[in-house]
mmCIF file of C-alpha atoms in Angstrom:
data_model
loop_
_atom_site.group_PDB
_atom_site.id
_atom_site.type_symbol
_atom_site.label_atom_id
_atom_site.label_comp_id
_atom_site.label_asym_id
_atom_site.label_seq_id
_atom_site.Cartn_x
_atom_site.Cartn_y
_atom_site.Cartn_z
ATOM 1 C CA ALA A 999 194.047 -45.309 22.942
ATOM 2 C CA ALA A 1000 196.791 -45.406 25.023
ATOM 3 C CA GLY A 1001 199.387 -43.578 22.473
ATOM 4 C CA GLY A 1002 200.309 -46.312 20.849
ATOM 5 C CA THR A 1003 201.110 -48.182 17.793
ATOM 6 C CA VAL A 1004 199.807 -51.583 17.272
ATOM 7 C CA VAL A 1005 202.135 -54.010 15.264
ATOM 8 C CA SER A 1006 202.715 -57.294 14.230
ATOM 9 C CA LEU A 1007 205.557 -58.853 14.339
ATOM 10 C CA CYS A 1008 207.627 -60.681 11.908
ATOM 11 C CA ALA A 1009 207.492 -64.167 10.551
ATOM 12 C CA SER A 1010 208.059 -64.080 7.012
ATOM 13 C CA SER A 1011 210.887 -65.925 7.062
ATOM 14 C CA GLU A 1012 212.336 -69.574 7.634
ATOM 15 C CA GLU A 1013 215.656 -67.947 8.448
ATOM 16 C CA PRO A 1014 214.757 -67.595 12.160
ATOM 17 C CA ILE A 1015 213.272 -71.147 12.468
ATOM 18 C CA ALA A 1016 216.507 -72.584 13.652
ATOM 19 C CA ALA A 1017 217.204 -70.231 16.479
ATOM 20 C CA ALA A 1018 213.863 -70.886 17.854
ATOM 21 C CA GLU A 1019 214.175 -74.443 18.000
ATOM 22 C CA ALA A 1020 216.791 -74.415 20.411
ATOM 23 C CA ASP A 1021 214.223 -73.473 23.006
ATOM 24 C CA LEU A 1022 210.889 -74.336 21.248
ATOM 25 C CA PRO A 1023 209.205 -77.746 20.574
ATOM 26 C CA ARG A 1024 209.963 -78.510 17.219
ATOM 27 C CA ASN A 1025 206.607 -80.171 16.868
ATOM 28 C CA LEU A 1026 205.252 -76.215 16.742
ATOM 29 C CA CYS A 1027 203.893 -74.542 13.510
ATOM 30 C CA PRO A 1028 206.287 -72.766 11.729
ATOM 31 C CA LEU A 1029 204.829 -69.335 11.865
ATOM 32 C CA ILE A 1030 205.065 -69.493 16.159
ATOM 33 C CA LYS A 1031 208.729 -70.523 15.367
ATOM 34 C CA ALA A 1032 209.124 -67.678 13.001
ATOM 35 C CA SER A 1033 208.007 -64.804 15.252
ATOM 36 C CA TYR A 1034 209.626 -66.576 18.277
ATOM 37 C CA GLY A 1035 212.943 -67.087 16.253
ATOM 38 C CA PHE A 1036 212.998 -63.265 15.196
ATOM 39 C CA GLY A 1037 212.250 -61.830 18.566
ATOM 40 C CA LEU A 1038 215.233 -64.075 19.807
ATOM 41 C CA THR A 1039 217.632 -62.858 17.421
ATOM 42 C CA ASP A 1040 216.704 -59.525 17.478
ATOM 43 C CA THR A 1041 216.237 -59.131 13.977
ATOM 44 C CA CYS A 1042 212.731 -57.923 14.098
ATOM 45 C CA PRO A 1043 212.618 -54.250 14.229
ATOM 46 C CA TYR A 1044 208.709 -54.279 15.699
ATOM 47 C CA PHE A 1045 209.439 -56.417 17.943
ATOM 48 C CA TYR A 1046 213.147 -54.640 19.141
ATOM 49 C CA PHE A 1047 211.292 -50.634 19.283
ATOM 50 C CA SER A 1048 207.947 -52.415 21.308
ATOM 51 C CA ASP A 1049 207.407 -51.348 24.630
ATOM 52 C CA PHE A 1050 206.096 -54.895 25.124
ATOM 53 C CA ILE A 1051 204.426 -57.879 22.924
ATOM 54 C CA VAL A 1052 200.108 -58.790 23.216
ATOM 55 C CA GLY A 1053 200.178 -62.854 23.543
ATOM 56 C CA GLU A 1054 196.520 -64.232 23.264
ATOM 57 C CA THR A 1055 195.768 -67.801 24.218
ATOM 58 C CA THR A 1056 194.345 -68.823 21.084
ATOM 59 C CA CYS A 1057 197.252 -72.274 20.822
ATOM 60 C CA ASP A 1058 199.604 -74.184 23.496
ATOM 61 C CA GLY A 1059 201.776 -73.039 20.939
ATOM 62 C CA LYS A 1060 201.223 -70.404 20.735
ATOM 63 C CA LYS A 1061 201.139 -69.796 24.712
ATOM 64 C CA LYS A 1062 204.162 -71.822 24.866
ATOM 65 C CA MET A 1063 205.516 -69.690 22.426
ATOM 66 C CA TYR A 1064 204.735 -66.179 24.939
ATOM 67 C CA GLU A 1065 205.397 -68.689 28.097
ATOM 68 C CA TYR A 1066 209.369 -68.236 26.851
ATOM 69 C CA MET A 1067 209.306 -64.941 25.125
ATOM 70 C CA ALA A 1068 208.986 -63.218 28.639
ATOM 71 C CA ASP A 1069 212.340 -64.485 29.171
ATOM 72 C CA PHE A 1070 213.809 -61.267 26.926
ATOM 73 C CA LYS A 1071 210.575 -59.328 26.484
ATOM 74 C CA GLU A 1072 208.031 -57.946 28.387
ATOM 75 C CA VAL A 1073 204.728 -60.677 27.182
ATOM 76 C CA TYR A 1074 201.359 -59.105 28.136
ATOM 77 C CA LEU A 1075 199.142 -62.504 27.591
ATOM 78 C CA MET A 1076 194.879 -62.275 27.024
ATOM 79 C CA GLU A 1077 192.470 -64.820 27.631
ATOM 80 C CA LEU A 1078 190.474 -65.271 24.880
ATOM 81 C CA PRO A 1079 187.413 -66.695 24.497
ATOM 82 C CA ASN A 1080 187.093 -69.649 22.399
ATOM 83 C CA THR A 1081 183.207 -69.727 21.587
ATOM 84 C CA GLN A 1082 180.095 -67.299 21.149
ATOM 85 C CA LYS A 1083 178.151 -68.209 24.136
ATOM 86 C CA GLU A 1084 177.584 -65.312 26.232
ATOM 87 C CA GLU A 1085 180.193 -66.813 29.323
ATOM 88 C CA ALA A 1086 182.830 -65.816 26.176
ATOM 89 C CA LEU A 1087 181.323 -62.371 25.869
ATOM 90 C CA LYS A 1088 181.821 -61.776 29.472
ATOM 91 C CA LEU A 1089 185.082 -62.773 29.332
ATOM 92 C CA TRP A 1090 186.319 -60.419 26.564
ATOM 93 C CA ARG A 1091 184.510 -57.521 27.979
ATOM 94 C CA SER A 1092 186.740 -58.155 31.222
ATOM 95 C CA GLU A 1093 190.101 -59.295 29.301
ATOM 96 C CA MET A 1094 189.653 -55.660 27.621
ATOM 97 C CA VAL A 1095 188.956 -54.166 31.148
ATOM 98 C CA ARG A 1096 192.141 -55.870 32.074
ATOM 99 C CA PHE A 1097 194.065 -54.432 29.448
ATOM 100 C CA LYS A 1098 192.864 -51.355 29.453
ATOM 101 C CA GLU A 1099 194.491 -51.032 33.082
ATOM 102 C CA TYR A 1100 197.315 -52.895 32.258
ATOM 103 C CA LEU A 1101 198.052 -50.338 29.719
ATOM 104 C CA GLU A 1102 196.731 -46.969 31.710
ATOM 105 C CA GLU A 1103 199.228 -47.684 33.871
ATOM 106 C CA LYS A 1104 201.883 -48.598 32.098
ATOM 107 C CA PHE A 1105 201.677 -45.938 30.155
ATOM 108 C CA GLU A 1106 200.677 -43.863 33.031
ATOM 109 C CA VAL A 1107 197.355 -42.526 30.732
ATOM 110 C CA GLU A 1108 193.608 -42.329 31.360
ATOM 111 C CA ILE A 1109 191.999 -44.154 29.010
ATOM 112 C CA THR A 1110 188.716 -42.174 28.565
ATOM 113 C CA GLU A 1111 185.163 -42.650 26.170
ATOM 114 C CA GLU A 1112 186.367 -39.660 24.368
ATOM 115 C CA VAL A 1113 189.647 -40.573 23.400
ATOM 116 C CA GLU A 1114 188.572 -43.986 22.624
ATOM 117 C CA GLU A 1115 186.322 -42.487 19.426
ATOM 118 C CA ARG A 1116 189.321 -40.495 18.585
ATOM 119 C CA TYR A 1117 191.240 -43.715 18.226
ATOM 120 C CA LYS A 1118 189.095 -45.225 16.372
ATOM 121 C CA VAL A 1119 188.189 -43.090 13.723
ATOM 122 C CA VAL A 1120 192.453 -42.707 12.940
ATOM 123 C CA GLU A 1121 192.248 -46.734 13.802
ATOM 124 C CA HIS A 1122 189.807 -47.177 10.882
ATOM 125 C CA ALA A 1123 191.257 -44.484 8.695
ATOM 126 C CA ILE A 1124 194.638 -46.676 8.827
ATOM 127 C CA ASN A 1125 192.881 -49.487 7.606
ATOM 128 C CA ASP A 1126 190.419 -48.615 5.237
ATOM 129 C CA GLU A 1127 193.402 -47.028 3.433
ATOM 130 C CA PRO A 1128 193.046 -46.956 0.241
ATOM 131 C CA ALA A 1129 189.329 -45.597 0.883
ATOM 132 C CA VAL A 1130 190.760 -42.851 2.413
ATOM 133 C CA ILE A 1131 193.157 -42.211 -0.058
ATOM 134 C CA HIS A 1132 190.235 -42.330 -3.089
ATOM 135 C CA TYR A 1133 188.475 -40.060 -0.707
ATOM 136 C CA ILE A 1134 191.243 -37.530 0.170
ATOM 137 C CA ALA A 1135 192.082 -37.587 -4.133
ATOM 138 C CA GLU A 1136 188.897 -36.882 -5.230
ATOM 139 C CA ASN A 1137 188.101 -33.715 -3.053
ATOM 140 C CA LYS A 1138 190.090 -30.960 -4.687
ATOM 141 C CA PRO A 1139 190.771 -29.466 -2.555
ATOM 142 C CA PHE A 1140 192.179 -31.966 -0.001
ATOM 143 C CA SER A 1141 189.754 -32.023 2.571
ATOM 144 C CA ILE A 1142 192.101 -33.428 5.375
ATOM 145 C CA ASP A 1143 195.405 -31.807 6.148
ATOM 146 C CA MET A 1144 197.805 -33.740 7.218
ATOM 147 C CA GLN A 1145 197.868 -31.404 10.657
ATOM 148 C CA LYS A 1146 194.561 -31.845 12.089
ATOM 149 C CA LEU A 1147 194.605 -35.501 11.092
ATOM 150 C CA LYS A 1148 198.249 -35.801 13.755
ATOM 151 C CA SER A 1149 195.757 -34.063 16.045
ATOM 152 C CA MET A 1150 193.438 -36.612 15.757
ATOM 153 C CA ILE A 1151 195.668 -38.702 17.055
#
């Protein structure tokens, strides 16, 4: 909604784990150590080109990783609830508002409901790519061109 692109960090190899273990406790899971190691060794292009990393508090190991990662990359840490109670929903909503405010300040943009709706359409299309490709392919002439898709972003 702020004009950015969301990508996942690299963690598909065990190669950077040794570098990560120089900082992180050895007993952390390999996924955490690989993610951190790719960032630390500057071998993940997504990490390198990102403006910042959004971290979450889903486990103690990830919290520790993001704490160390903040030494060499900007990290925005979201407090995520670990229950499905009403209080958890309130926390989730407040974290989403806090994140929206962070994005607006960082990128000097205003995220309005209209912008959010446009983003949701594109995000849904990206996440449902096979269905979109099938839909576009069965409609001749194509029902949407790239210029129109780009204007939605």
